């Protein structure tokens, strides 16, 4: 799907689109139209006005109205006010409706929607981003295409008298982010037979290849992949333990982007890359095992976040670490009561092989620390407990004892659209994962299931030690809420937009550390 910009909204240009987004403001049953109405054919203008008079739609309603002349349809949206949140959802509904109808060319006039709180560029950006997110449908990847192909909206024309260069920059930026989110969704959605630990490494290499300068030369992203031999020689026994049960050997994928100065301390992102979580020897019952091909969603978010940050050429140093393994039962699996020495020497005992995410992340966190990051963040589909606590709208945010950092990371969630909600992480949570025979245990030491998201965070925090650290448990946001969010079902792509936003506000974040 492409986007064009036009400053010429008139009776002639409106004929080039098949549908037009038409906002209508309602206040005490009085309707106020967008200026754009005036470019419709006179009889069609009447038709729209009659529709409002007769149907008296309430705030929140959307209607696709057929016109007699071109553009042919208006997507009428009635609201008291159009804020960013509402427009996000409306943009998605508009595009989904257009796609379903088979429209190829659609339009929107943004200038009347703008006010002091919402700039024209923001509106253009959110329409671009959400059009792409709403257009995405993973079911088109494997299903046989219908006879005349999948329906595709080919172009959205954004009508505005705003500076075209600025609008173009916004379009480009949001295209990069949305493309990253959608590719993250695809990688997470891929079946586990296709998306193995080496598959994750391949995805990282592919996207790094796209970051080569036009004339050739080195990519702005350096990818390093530790295979099982290297993992062994480095002493990354935790990743090896979890990966041991599978025929698809584990990997540690590292992606480095240097957009900042040489000496600038990087942002480190550690993303859980479990390509299938059967639970291992503590095998999951069937209904809990379904969707566990997406247990690498933190890893895929890391890959496409680093890529988007590089493509946007943001002035920051970032390193992504993706410990990748498949958690399977076999004669070579790690076991309950195994004691494993992680990279760096800390030992852990295994209380449950299904708490594997924190195990692989231990090696990666310890290794990430050797790069001296200013902030180390983890992102993982870590616990079902986070979903029990939060439902499916927010990821859990864990910051031990820095209120300013916590608030800043919460607000990144607000502005990026990847919402987060703080959950407890204290010294007590670190204590509750102290081991009996080893330094730590990967389950609660008295086997309590209460506050499971916090004890998991406590385990990660044990490995982070003195390193400035924050954790996102994205299990709640692993998949979309299709109806509520007006997105297709499957992986949500949580995290890509979050880390891009964080990178954009890196200076603010740094000031809280
Ligand atoms: N990958 C799961 C957590 C999960 C569950 C993510 C549902 C997304 C949706 C994780 O590895 C796991 O199995 N965690 C266990 C931990 C327990 C054994 C301590 C859990 O949450 O039950
Ligand atoms: Zn598990
Ligand atoms: Zn898992």
Short mmCIF file of C-alpha atoms and ligand atoms in Angstrom, two decimals:
data_model
loop_
_atom_site.label_atom_id
_atom_site.label_comp_id
_atom_site.label_asym_id
_atom_site.label_seq_id
_atom_site.Cartn_x
_atom_site.Cartn_y
_atom_site.Cartn_z
CA UNK A 1 0.00 0.00 0.00
CA UNK A 2 1.29 3.42 -1.01
CA UNK A 3 0.58 6.96 0.11
CA UNK A 4 0.35 10.13 -1.90
CA UNK A 5 0.01 13.69 -0.78
CA UNK A 6 -2.12 16.27 -2.52
CA UNK A 7 -2.84 19.89 -1.69
CA UNK A 8 -5.61 19.96 -4.28
CA UNK A 9 -8.84 18.89 -2.72
CA UNK A 10 -11.50 19.81 -5.26
CA UNK A 11 -14.35 18.42 -7.30
CA UNK A 12 -11.90 17.05 -9.89
CA UNK A 13 -9.31 15.45 -7.58
CA UNK A 14 -11.91 13.77 -5.38
CA UNK A 15 -12.98 11.75 -8.41
CA UNK A 16 -9.69 9.88 -8.39
CA UNK A 17 -10.55 8.00 -5.21
CA UNK A 18 -13.21 5.34 -4.70
CA UNK A 19 -13.90 6.22 -1.08
CA UNK A 20 -13.40 9.22 1.12
CA UNK A 21 -13.11 9.47 4.89
CA UNK A 22 -15.67 11.96 6.15
CA UNK A 23 -15.59 13.07 9.78
CA UNK A 24 -18.73 14.57 11.25
CA UNK A 25 -18.82 16.29 14.62
CA UNK A 26 -21.90 15.78 16.73
CA UNK A 27 -22.96 17.93 19.66
CA UNK A 28 -26.47 17.59 21.12
CA UNK A 29 -27.70 15.97 17.92
CA UNK A 30 -26.40 18.85 15.82
CA UNK A 31 -23.99 17.78 13.13
CA UNK A 32 -21.07 19.76 11.87
CA UNK A 33 -19.44 18.72 8.62
CA UNK A 34 -15.91 18.63 7.52
CA UNK A 35 -15.03 21.19 4.80
CA UNK A 36 -14.42 18.26 2.50
CA UNK A 37 -18.18 17.78 2.12
CA UNK A 38 -18.26 20.78 -0.19
CA UNK A 39 -16.25 19.00 -2.90
CA UNK A 40 -18.83 16.24 -3.24
CA UNK A 41 -21.40 16.45 -5.97
CA UNK A 42 -24.33 18.67 -4.87
CA UNK A 43 -26.86 15.84 -4.86
CA UNK A 44 -24.44 13.64 -2.91
CA UNK A 45 -23.97 16.38 -0.35
CA UNK A 46 -27.70 16.34 0.16
CA UNK A 47 -27.70 12.58 0.39
CA UNK A 48 -25.15 12.70 3.22
CA UNK A 49 -27.04 15.43 5.05
CA UNK A 50 -30.31 13.52 4.71
CA UNK A 51 -28.64 10.42 6.05
CA UNK A 52 -27.69 12.32 9.18
CA UNK A 53 -31.13 13.85 9.52
CA UNK A 54 -32.96 10.58 9.15
CA UNK A 55 -30.62 8.16 10.90
CA UNK A 56 -29.35 10.52 13.60
CA UNK A 57 -26.15 8.52 14.13
CA UNK A 58 -24.55 8.85 17.56
CA UNK A 59 -20.95 9.55 18.48
CA UNK A 60 -18.85 6.47 17.78
CA UNK A 61 -20.85 5.26 14.79
CA UNK A 62 -19.26 4.66 11.39
CA UNK A 63 -21.17 4.16 8.14
CA UNK A 64 -20.13 3.41 4.60
CA UNK A 65 -22.51 5.45 2.45
CA UNK A 66 -22.90 4.88 -1.27
CA UNK A 67 -22.96 8.05 -3.37
CA UNK A 68 -24.39 8.51 -6.84
CA UNK A 69 -21.34 10.22 -8.27
CA UNK A 70 -17.62 9.75 -7.73
CA UNK A 71 -15.87 9.14 -5.34
CA UNK A 72 -18.69 6.61 -4.99
CA UNK A 73 -18.53 6.12 -1.23
CA UNK A 74 -17.92 8.07 1.94
CA UNK A 75 -16.77 6.43 5.14
CA UNK A 76 -18.73 8.58 7.55
CA UNK A 77 -17.47 8.76 11.11
CA UNK A 78 -19.44 10.57 13.80
CA UNK A 79 -17.65 11.73 16.94
CA UNK A 80 -17.82 14.45 19.56
CA UNK A 81 -14.13 15.00 19.05
CA UNK A 82 -11.44 13.27 17.05
CA UNK A 83 -8.38 12.65 19.21
CA UNK A 84 -5.33 10.53 18.36
CA UNK A 85 -6.71 7.36 19.97
CA UNK A 86 -10.02 7.60 18.12
CA UNK A 87 -8.37 8.37 14.80
CA UNK A 88 -6.02 5.40 15.23
CA UNK A 89 -8.98 3.07 15.42
CA UNK A 90 -10.91 4.89 12.72
CA UNK A 91 -8.00 4.75 10.30
CA UNK A 92 -7.87 0.98 10.81
CA UNK A 93 -11.62 0.55 10.37
CA UNK A 94 -11.56 2.70 7.26
CA UNK A 95 -8.85 0.65 5.60
CA UNK A 96 -10.33 -2.69 6.63
CA UNK A 97 -13.68 -1.63 5.19
CA UNK A 98 -12.03 -0.38 2.00
CA UNK A 99 -10.07 -3.62 1.62
CA UNK A 100 -13.16 -5.74 2.14
CA UNK A 101 -15.03 -3.71 -0.48
CA UNK A 102 -12.18 -4.09 -2.94
CA UNK A 103 -11.44 -0.35 -3.16
CA UNK A 104 -7.99 0.38 -4.55
CA UNK A 105 -7.82 4.16 -4.23
CA UNK A 106 -9.00 5.89 -1.07
CA UNK A 107 -8.61 9.39 0.32
CA UNK A 108 -8.66 11.49 3.44
CA UNK A 109 -8.63 15.23 4.05
CA UNK A 110 -6.79 15.85 7.32
CA UNK A 111 -6.76 19.60 7.82
CA UNK A 112 -10.11 19.96 9.58
CA UNK A 113 -9.18 17.19 12.01
CA UNK A 114 -6.11 19.06 13.25
CA UNK A 115 -6.16 21.31 16.30
CA UNK A 116 -3.78 22.54 18.99
CA UNK A 117 -3.45 19.05 20.45
CA UNK A 118 -3.11 17.19 17.20
CA UNK A 119 -0.85 18.46 14.43
CA UNK A 120 -1.51 17.74 10.77
CA UNK A 121 1.70 15.76 10.52
CA UNK A 122 0.62 13.59 13.45
CA UNK A 123 -2.69 12.83 11.78
CA UNK A 124 -0.98 11.99 8.50
CA UNK A 125 1.47 9.78 10.39
CA UNK A 126 -1.18 7.89 12.28
CA UNK A 127 -3.20 7.29 9.13
CA UNK A 128 -0.15 5.92 7.34
CA UNK A 129 0.90 3.69 10.20
CA UNK A 130 -2.54 2.35 11.03
CA UNK A 131 -3.53 1.85 7.41
CA UNK A 132 -0.56 -0.46 7.02
CA UNK A 133 -1.20 -2.26 10.31
CA UNK A 134 -4.87 -2.76 9.44
CA UNK A 135 -4.14 -3.90 5.91
CA UNK A 136 -1.90 -6.70 7.15
CA UNK A 137 -3.37 -10.21 7.24
CA UNK A 138 -1.15 -13.22 7.85
CA UNK A 139 -3.79 -15.56 6.46
CA UNK A 140 -2.83 -14.30 2.98
CA UNK A 141 0.62 -15.87 3.38
CA UNK A 142 -0.28 -19.56 3.25
CA UNK A 143 -3.85 -19.75 1.97
CA UNK A 144 -4.50 -20.21 -1.75
CA UNK A 145 -5.29 -16.79 -3.21
CA UNK A 146 -8.79 -16.27 -4.58
CA UNK A 147 -9.17 -16.36 -8.39
CA UNK A 148 -8.67 -12.64 -8.87
CA UNK A 149 -6.04 -12.30 -6.16
CA UNK A 150 -6.19 -10.86 -2.66
CA UNK A 151 -7.96 -7.56 -2.33
CA UNK A 152 -5.50 -4.74 -1.82
CA UNK A 153 -5.94 -1.05 -1.15
CA UNK A 154 -3.21 0.32 -3.38
CA UNK A 155 -3.11 3.96 -2.45
CA UNK A 156 -4.28 6.39 0.21
CA UNK A 157 -4.21 10.02 -0.88
CA UNK A 158 -3.73 12.41 2.00
CA UNK A 159 -5.22 15.79 1.13
CA UNK A 160 -3.69 18.68 3.06
CA UNK A 161 -2.36 22.17 2.53
CA UNK A 162 0.46 21.49 5.02
CA UNK A 163 4.09 21.68 3.89
CA UNK A 164 4.55 18.72 1.57
CA UNK A 165 8.14 18.03 2.53
CA UNK A 166 7.20 17.68 6.18
CA UNK A 167 4.30 15.43 5.33
CA UNK A 168 6.55 13.24 3.19
CA UNK A 169 9.00 12.83 6.05
CA UNK A 170 6.17 11.74 8.35
CA UNK A 171 4.87 9.31 5.77
CA UNK A 172 8.31 7.78 5.34
CA UNK A 173 8.93 7.47 9.07
CA UNK A 174 5.61 5.77 9.70
CA UNK A 175 6.06 3.47 6.75
CA UNK A 176 9.35 2.29 8.22
CA UNK A 177 7.82 1.68 11.64
CA UNK A 178 4.67 -0.04 10.36
CA UNK A 179 6.69 -2.20 8.00
CA UNK A 180 8.85 -3.22 10.97
CA UNK A 181 5.79 -4.07 13.07
CA UNK A 182 4.19 -6.09 10.27
CA UNK A 183 7.36 -8.01 9.52
CA UNK A 184 7.71 -8.68 13.23
CA UNK A 185 4.15 -10.03 13.18
CA UNK A 186 4.99 -12.29 10.24
CA UNK A 187 8.11 -13.67 11.87
CA UNK A 188 6.19 -14.39 15.08
CA UNK A 189 3.28 -15.90 13.16
CA UNK A 190 5.46 -18.27 11.14
CA UNK A 191 4.95 -21.89 12.17
CA UNK A 192 7.70 -23.36 14.33
CA UNK A 193 8.75 -25.81 11.61
CA UNK A 194 9.89 -22.79 9.59
CA UNK A 195 10.92 -20.42 12.35
CA UNK A 196 13.77 -22.16 14.17
CA UNK A 197 16.64 -20.54 16.12
CA UNK A 198 18.65 -20.44 12.88
CA UNK A 199 15.57 -18.93 11.21
CA UNK A 200 15.72 -16.05 13.69
CA UNK A 201 19.41 -15.56 12.87
CA UNK A 202 18.53 -15.56 9.16
CA UNK A 203 15.85 -12.90 9.70
CA UNK A 204 18.39 -10.71 11.50
CA UNK A 205 20.91 -11.11 8.67
CA UNK A 206 18.26 -10.38 6.03
CA UNK A 207 17.13 -7.16 7.60
CA UNK A 208 20.74 -6.07 8.21
CA UNK A 209 21.40 -6.63 4.50
CA UNK A 210 18.73 -4.09 3.72
CA UNK A 211 20.67 -1.52 5.72
CA UNK A 212 23.60 -1.44 3.33
CA UNK A 213 24.26 1.92 1.67
CA UNK A 214 22.94 2.18 -1.89
CA UNK A 215 26.45 2.02 -3.39
CA UNK A 216 27.33 -1.11 -1.43
CA UNK A 217 29.65 -1.34 1.54
CA UNK A 218 29.02 -2.31 5.12
CA UNK A 219 25.53 -2.44 6.60
CA UNK A 220 24.78 -0.06 9.46
CA UNK A 221 23.84 -3.17 11.43
CA UNK A 222 26.48 -5.73 12.36
CA UNK A 223 25.06 -9.19 12.97
CA UNK A 224 26.95 -11.81 14.93
CA UNK A 225 25.53 -15.28 15.50
CA UNK A 226 26.85 -17.66 18.13
CA UNK A 227 26.18 -21.25 17.07
CA UNK A 228 26.16 -24.18 19.48
CA UNK A 229 29.97 -24.57 19.36
CA UNK A 230 30.55 -20.92 20.15
CA UNK A 231 27.87 -21.00 22.86
CA UNK A 232 29.75 -23.92 24.39
CA UNK A 233 33.15 -22.24 24.24
CA UNK A 234 31.71 -19.04 25.74
CA UNK A 235 30.10 -20.99 28.58
CA UNK A 236 26.55 -20.06 27.64
CA UNK A 237 25.23 -23.18 29.28
CA UNK A 238 21.77 -21.83 29.98
CA UNK A 239 20.94 -21.30 26.30
CA UNK A 240 22.50 -24.70 25.53
CA UNK A 241 20.46 -26.38 28.29
CA UNK A 242 17.11 -25.10 27.02
CA UNK A 243 18.06 -25.81 23.40
CA UNK A 244 19.42 -29.27 24.25
CA UNK A 245 16.16 -31.14 23.80
CA UNK A 246 15.62 -29.97 20.24
CA UNK A 247 16.99 -31.10 16.88
CA UNK A 248 17.13 -27.41 15.93
CA UNK A 249 20.25 -26.15 17.71
CA UNK A 250 20.19 -22.91 19.74
CA UNK A 251 21.74 -19.58 18.78
CA UNK A 252 22.58 -16.23 20.29
CA UNK A 253 21.89 -13.52 17.72
CA UNK A 254 23.52 -10.13 18.24
CA UNK A 255 22.66 -7.00 16.25
CA UNK A 256 24.70 -3.84 16.70
CA UNK A 257 23.76 -0.43 15.35
CA UNK A 258 25.96 2.57 15.95
CA UNK A 259 24.05 5.76 15.27
CA UNK A 260 25.59 7.62 18.20
CA UNK A 261 29.11 8.69 19.03
CA UNK A 262 31.88 6.14 19.49
CA UNK A 263 31.97 6.32 23.27
CA UNK A 264 28.19 6.61 23.82
CA UNK A 265 26.95 3.86 26.08
CA UNK A 266 24.42 1.77 24.15
CA UNK A 267 20.84 0.79 24.81
CA UNK A 268 20.83 -3.00 25.13
CA UNK A 269 17.70 -4.97 24.30
CA UNK A 270 17.46 -8.65 25.21
CA UNK A 271 14.52 -10.37 23.50
CA UNK A 272 13.32 -13.88 24.33
CA UNK A 273 13.62 -16.08 21.25
CA UNK A 274 11.94 -19.38 22.14
CA UNK A 275 10.85 -20.58 18.71
CA UNK A 276 8.53 -23.15 20.23
CA UNK A 277 7.72 -23.65 23.87
CA UNK A 278 6.36 -27.14 24.47
CA UNK A 279 7.29 -26.74 28.13
CA UNK A 280 10.09 -29.28 27.73
CA UNK A 281 9.98 -32.28 30.07
CA UNK A 282 7.47 -30.33 32.19
CA UNK A 283 5.36 -30.53 29.09
CA UNK A 284 2.40 -28.18 28.65
CA UNK A 285 -1.10 -29.56 28.22
CA UNK A 286 -2.39 -29.04 24.66
CA UNK A 287 -4.50 -25.96 25.26
CA UNK A 288 -1.57 -24.17 26.91
CA UNK A 289 0.84 -25.22 24.17
CA UNK A 290 -1.17 -23.60 21.41
CA UNK A 291 0.26 -20.27 20.27
CA UNK A 292 3.67 -21.17 21.73
CA UNK A 293 5.23 -20.76 18.26
CA UNK A 294 4.97 -17.05 19.11
CA UNK A 295 7.19 -17.43 22.18
CA UNK A 296 9.95 -15.73 20.18
CA UNK A 297 7.93 -12.51 19.88
CA UNK A 298 10.33 -10.59 22.14
CA UNK A 299 13.18 -11.72 19.89
CA UNK A 300 11.40 -10.72 16.69
CA UNK A 301 10.50 -7.34 18.24
CA UNK A 302 14.19 -6.86 19.03
CA UNK A 303 15.23 -7.69 15.46
CA UNK A 304 12.80 -5.28 13.81
CA UNK A 305 13.22 -2.56 16.43
CA UNK A 306 16.99 -2.45 15.85
CA UNK A 307 16.32 -2.49 12.10
CA UNK A 308 13.77 0.34 12.23
CA UNK A 309 16.06 2.44 14.44
CA UNK A 310 18.85 1.92 11.88
CA UNK A 311 16.59 2.68 8.92
CA UNK A 312 15.48 5.89 10.63
CA UNK A 313 19.16 6.67 11.29
CA UNK A 314 18.44 7.64 14.89
CA UNK A 315 21.44 9.03 16.80
CA UNK A 316 21.82 6.24 19.35
CA UNK A 317 23.92 3.13 19.84
CA UNK A 318 21.75 0.03 20.20
CA UNK A 319 22.62 -3.62 20.60
CA UNK A 320 19.98 -6.34 20.36
CA UNK A 321 20.57 -9.78 21.86
CA UNK A 322 18.27 -12.65 20.97
CA UNK A 323 18.88 -15.90 22.84
CA UNK A 324 17.13 -18.37 20.55
CA UNK A 325 16.20 -21.95 21.39
CA UNK A 326 13.43 -24.48 20.98
CA UNK A 327 12.13 -25.92 24.24
CA UNK A 328 11.41 -29.58 23.52
CA UNK A 329 11.21 -32.84 25.47
CA UNK A 330 13.72 -35.53 24.52
CA UNK A 331 16.54 -37.63 25.94
CA UNK A 332 18.78 -34.60 25.60
CA UNK A 333 16.45 -32.17 27.37
CA UNK A 334 17.45 -30.32 30.47
CA UNK A 335 15.70 -31.63 33.54
CA UNK A 336 14.03 -30.54 36.72
CA UNK A 337 16.70 -30.22 39.43
CA UNK A 338 19.49 -29.72 36.93
CA UNK A 339 22.02 -27.12 38.07
CA UNK A 340 23.36 -24.91 35.30
CA UNK A 341 26.22 -22.41 35.34
CA UNK A 342 25.24 -19.40 33.25
CA UNK A 343 27.65 -17.15 31.36
CA UNK A 344 29.54 -15.17 33.98
CA UNK A 345 29.40 -17.95 36.59
CA UNK A 346 26.09 -17.56 38.44
CA UNK A 347 24.42 -20.93 39.01
CA UNK A 348 20.74 -21.78 38.74
CA UNK A 349 18.67 -24.79 39.61
CA UNK A 350 15.77 -25.79 37.43
CA UNK A 351 12.46 -25.99 39.26
CA UNK A 352 10.46 -26.23 36.06
CA UNK A 353 11.64 -26.69 32.47
CA UNK A 354 8.68 -24.61 31.31
CA UNK A 355 10.17 -21.48 32.90
CA UNK A 356 12.73 -21.56 30.08
CA UNK A 357 12.57 -17.95 28.90
CA UNK A 358 14.28 -16.54 31.97
CA UNK A 359 16.91 -19.31 31.68
CA UNK A 360 18.03 -18.41 28.15
CA UNK A 361 17.80 -14.72 28.99
CA UNK A 362 20.20 -15.14 31.91
CA UNK A 363 23.10 -15.88 29.55
CA UNK A 364 22.09 -13.04 27.24
CA UNK A 365 21.74 -10.50 30.07
CA UNK A 366 25.15 -11.42 31.46
CA UNK A 367 26.69 -11.14 28.02
CA UNK A 368 24.91 -7.84 27.26
CA UNK A 369 26.38 -6.41 30.47
CA UNK A 370 29.88 -6.84 29.08
CA UNK A 371 28.98 -4.13 26.49
CA UNK A 372 28.39 -1.65 29.34
CA UNK A 373 24.96 -0.42 28.28
CA UNK A 374 23.45 2.75 29.75
CA UNK A 375 20.18 0.84 30.04
CA UNK A 376 19.48 -2.85 29.59
CA UNK A 377 15.92 -3.75 28.68
CA UNK A 378 14.42 -7.18 28.36
CA UNK A 379 11.33 -8.03 26.35
CA UNK A 380 9.74 -11.44 26.63
CA UNK A 381 6.55 -13.47 26.45
CA UNK A 382 7.66 -14.52 29.90
CA UNK A 383 4.70 -15.49 32.06
CA UNK A 384 1.05 -16.46 31.89
CA UNK A 385 0.88 -14.69 35.26
CA UNK A 386 1.34 -11.31 33.54
CA UNK A 387 -1.79 -12.04 31.52
CA UNK A 388 -3.70 -13.04 34.63
CA UNK A 389 -2.67 -9.76 36.25
CA UNK A 390 -3.16 -7.38 33.33
CA UNK A 391 -5.48 -8.94 30.78
CA UNK A 392 -4.51 -8.43 27.16
CA UNK A 393 -4.28 -4.66 26.70
CA UNK A 394 -0.97 -3.86 28.40
CA UNK A 395 2.43 -5.45 28.72
CA UNK A 396 3.86 -5.54 32.21
CA UNK A 397 6.58 -2.98 32.95
CA UNK A 398 9.08 -3.77 35.70
CA UNK A 399 11.54 -1.20 37.03
CA UNK A 400 13.10 -1.90 40.42
CA UNK A 401 13.79 1.36 42.14
CA UNK A 402 13.80 4.30 39.76
CA UNK A 403 10.45 6.11 39.70
CA UNK A 404 11.55 8.59 37.04
CA UNK A 405 12.67 5.85 34.68
CA UNK A 406 9.45 3.94 35.35
CA UNK A 407 7.35 7.01 34.54
CA UNK A 408 9.38 7.74 31.41
CA UNK A 409 9.02 4.15 30.19
CA UNK A 410 5.30 4.25 30.92
CA UNK A 411 4.92 7.36 28.84
CA UNK A 412 6.85 5.76 25.95
CA UNK A 413 4.08 3.14 26.07
CA UNK A 414 1.42 5.84 25.77
CA UNK A 415 2.94 7.68 22.85
CA UNK A 416 4.16 4.65 20.90
CA UNK A 417 0.81 2.87 21.00
CA UNK A 418 2.48 -0.14 22.67
CA UNK A 419 0.88 0.33 26.07
CA UNK A 420 2.55 -0.89 29.28
CA UNK A 421 1.40 -0.98 32.90
CA UNK A 422 3.77 -1.12 35.88
CA UNK A 423 3.92 -4.26 38.04
CA UNK A 424 6.05 -4.79 41.18
CA UNK A 425 9.73 -5.63 41.06
CA UNK A 426 11.49 -5.35 44.41
CA UNK A 427 14.38 -6.88 46.31
CA UNK A 428 11.82 -9.29 47.79
CA UNK A 429 11.12 -10.62 44.30
CA UNK A 430 14.83 -11.23 43.86
CA UNK A 431 14.89 -13.04 47.22
CA UNK A 432 12.01 -15.33 46.31
CA UNK A 433 14.07 -16.91 43.53
CA UNK A 434 17.11 -17.68 45.69
CA UNK A 435 18.16 -21.29 45.18
CA UNK A 436 18.66 -24.03 47.74
CA UNK A 437 21.74 -25.61 46.16
CA UNK A 438 22.47 -22.98 43.49
CA UNK A 439 22.53 -19.19 43.47
CA UNK A 440 19.03 -18.90 42.05
CA UNK A 441 16.10 -21.08 41.02
CA UNK A 442 13.97 -20.58 37.92
CA UNK A 443 10.71 -20.95 39.87
CA UNK A 444 9.51 -19.39 43.10
CA UNK A 445 11.56 -20.95 45.91
CA UNK A 446 8.48 -22.06 47.86
CA UNK A 447 6.66 -22.93 44.64
CA UNK A 448 4.11 -20.18 45.12
CA UNK A 449 2.32 -19.30 41.90
CA UNK A 450 1.20 -15.92 43.20
CA UNK A 451 2.84 -12.91 41.62
CA UNK A 452 4.53 -15.12 39.06
CA UNK A 453 5.30 -12.23 36.71
CA UNK A 454 7.19 -10.46 39.49
CA UNK A 455 9.23 -13.49 40.55
CA UNK A 456 10.17 -14.03 36.91
CA UNK A 457 11.27 -10.38 36.76
CA UNK A 458 13.14 -10.94 40.05
CA UNK A 459 15.06 -13.77 38.40
CA UNK A 460 16.10 -11.56 35.46
CA UNK A 461 16.99 -8.79 37.90
CA UNK A 462 19.31 -11.20 39.76
CA UNK A 463 21.32 -11.52 36.57
CA UNK A 464 21.15 -7.81 35.77
CA UNK A 465 22.71 -7.12 39.19
CA UNK A 466 23.96 -3.53 39.37
CA UNK A 467 23.18 -2.87 35.74
CA UNK A 468 20.41 -0.29 35.14
CA UNK A 469 17.62 -2.52 34.04
CA UNK A 470 13.96 -2.57 33.00
CA UNK A 471 11.83 -5.46 31.87
CA UNK A 472 8.75 -5.82 29.66
CA UNK A 473 6.64 -8.96 30.04
CA UNK A 474 4.81 -8.88 26.73
CA UNK A 475 2.86 -12.13 27.16
CA UNK A 476 -0.34 -10.04 27.46
CA UNK A 477 0.39 -8.41 24.10
CA UNK A 478 1.65 -11.47 22.23
CA UNK A 479 -1.51 -11.50 20.09
CA UNK A 480 -3.96 -8.83 18.98
CA UNK A 481 -7.49 -8.35 20.29
CA UNK A 482 -8.91 -8.39 16.76
CA UNK A 483 -12.31 -6.81 17.44
CA UNK A 484 -11.24 -4.17 19.92
CA UNK A 485 -8.13 -3.12 17.99
CA UNK A 486 -9.49 -3.57 14.46
CA UNK A 487 -6.48 -5.70 13.49
CA UNK A 488 -6.29 -9.20 12.04
CA UNK A 489 -5.74 -12.05 14.48
CA UNK A 490 -2.30 -13.45 15.33
CA UNK A 491 0.89 -11.81 16.55
CA UNK A 492 0.56 -8.16 17.61
CA UNK A 493 4.12 -7.06 16.83
CA UNK A 494 4.39 -5.44 20.25
CA UNK A 495 7.71 -3.81 21.00
CA UNK A 496 8.92 -2.50 17.64
CA UNK A 497 7.12 0.84 17.91
CA UNK A 498 7.95 0.91 21.62
CA UNK A 499 11.72 0.76 21.14
CA UNK A 500 11.68 3.15 18.19
CA UNK A 501 9.87 5.67 20.39
CA UNK A 502 12.34 5.00 23.20
CA UNK A 503 15.26 5.58 20.84
CA UNK A 504 13.68 8.84 19.69
CA UNK A 505 13.46 9.99 23.32
CA UNK A 506 16.80 8.50 24.35
CA UNK A 507 18.06 11.77 25.82
CA UNK A 508 15.01 12.06 28.09
CA UNK A 509 15.39 8.45 29.17
CA UNK A 510 19.11 8.95 29.84
CA UNK A 511 18.35 11.90 32.09
CA UNK A 512 16.43 9.55 34.43
CA UNK A 513 19.22 6.97 34.76
N1 LIG B 1 6.05 -18.82 27.28
C1 LIG B 1 5.46 -19.06 28.54
C2 LIG B 1 4.59 -17.91 29.04
C3 LIG B 1 3.39 -17.56 28.20
C4 LIG B 1 2.17 -18.14 28.43
C5 LIG B 1 3.50 -16.60 27.22
C6 LIG B 1 1.08 -17.79 27.66
C7 LIG B 1 2.41 -16.24 26.45
C8 LIG B 1 1.20 -16.83 26.67
C9 LIG B 1 6.55 -19.31 29.61
O1 LIG B 1 7.71 -19.92 29.15
C10 LIG B 1 5.98 -20.23 30.64
O2 LIG B 1 5.64 -21.33 30.31
N2 LIG B 1 5.87 -19.73 31.87
C11 LIG B 1 5.33 -20.47 32.95
C12 LIG B 1 6.22 -20.28 34.14
C13 LIG B 1 5.98 -21.25 35.26
C14 LIG B 1 6.37 -22.66 34.86
C15 LIG B 1 6.79 -20.82 36.47
C16 LIG B 1 3.92 -19.96 33.22
O3 LIG B 1 3.67 -18.75 33.03
O4 LIG B 1 3.07 -20.75 33.57
ZN1 LIG B 2 7.61 -22.09 29.11
ZN1 LIG B 3 8.13 -19.60 27.10
#
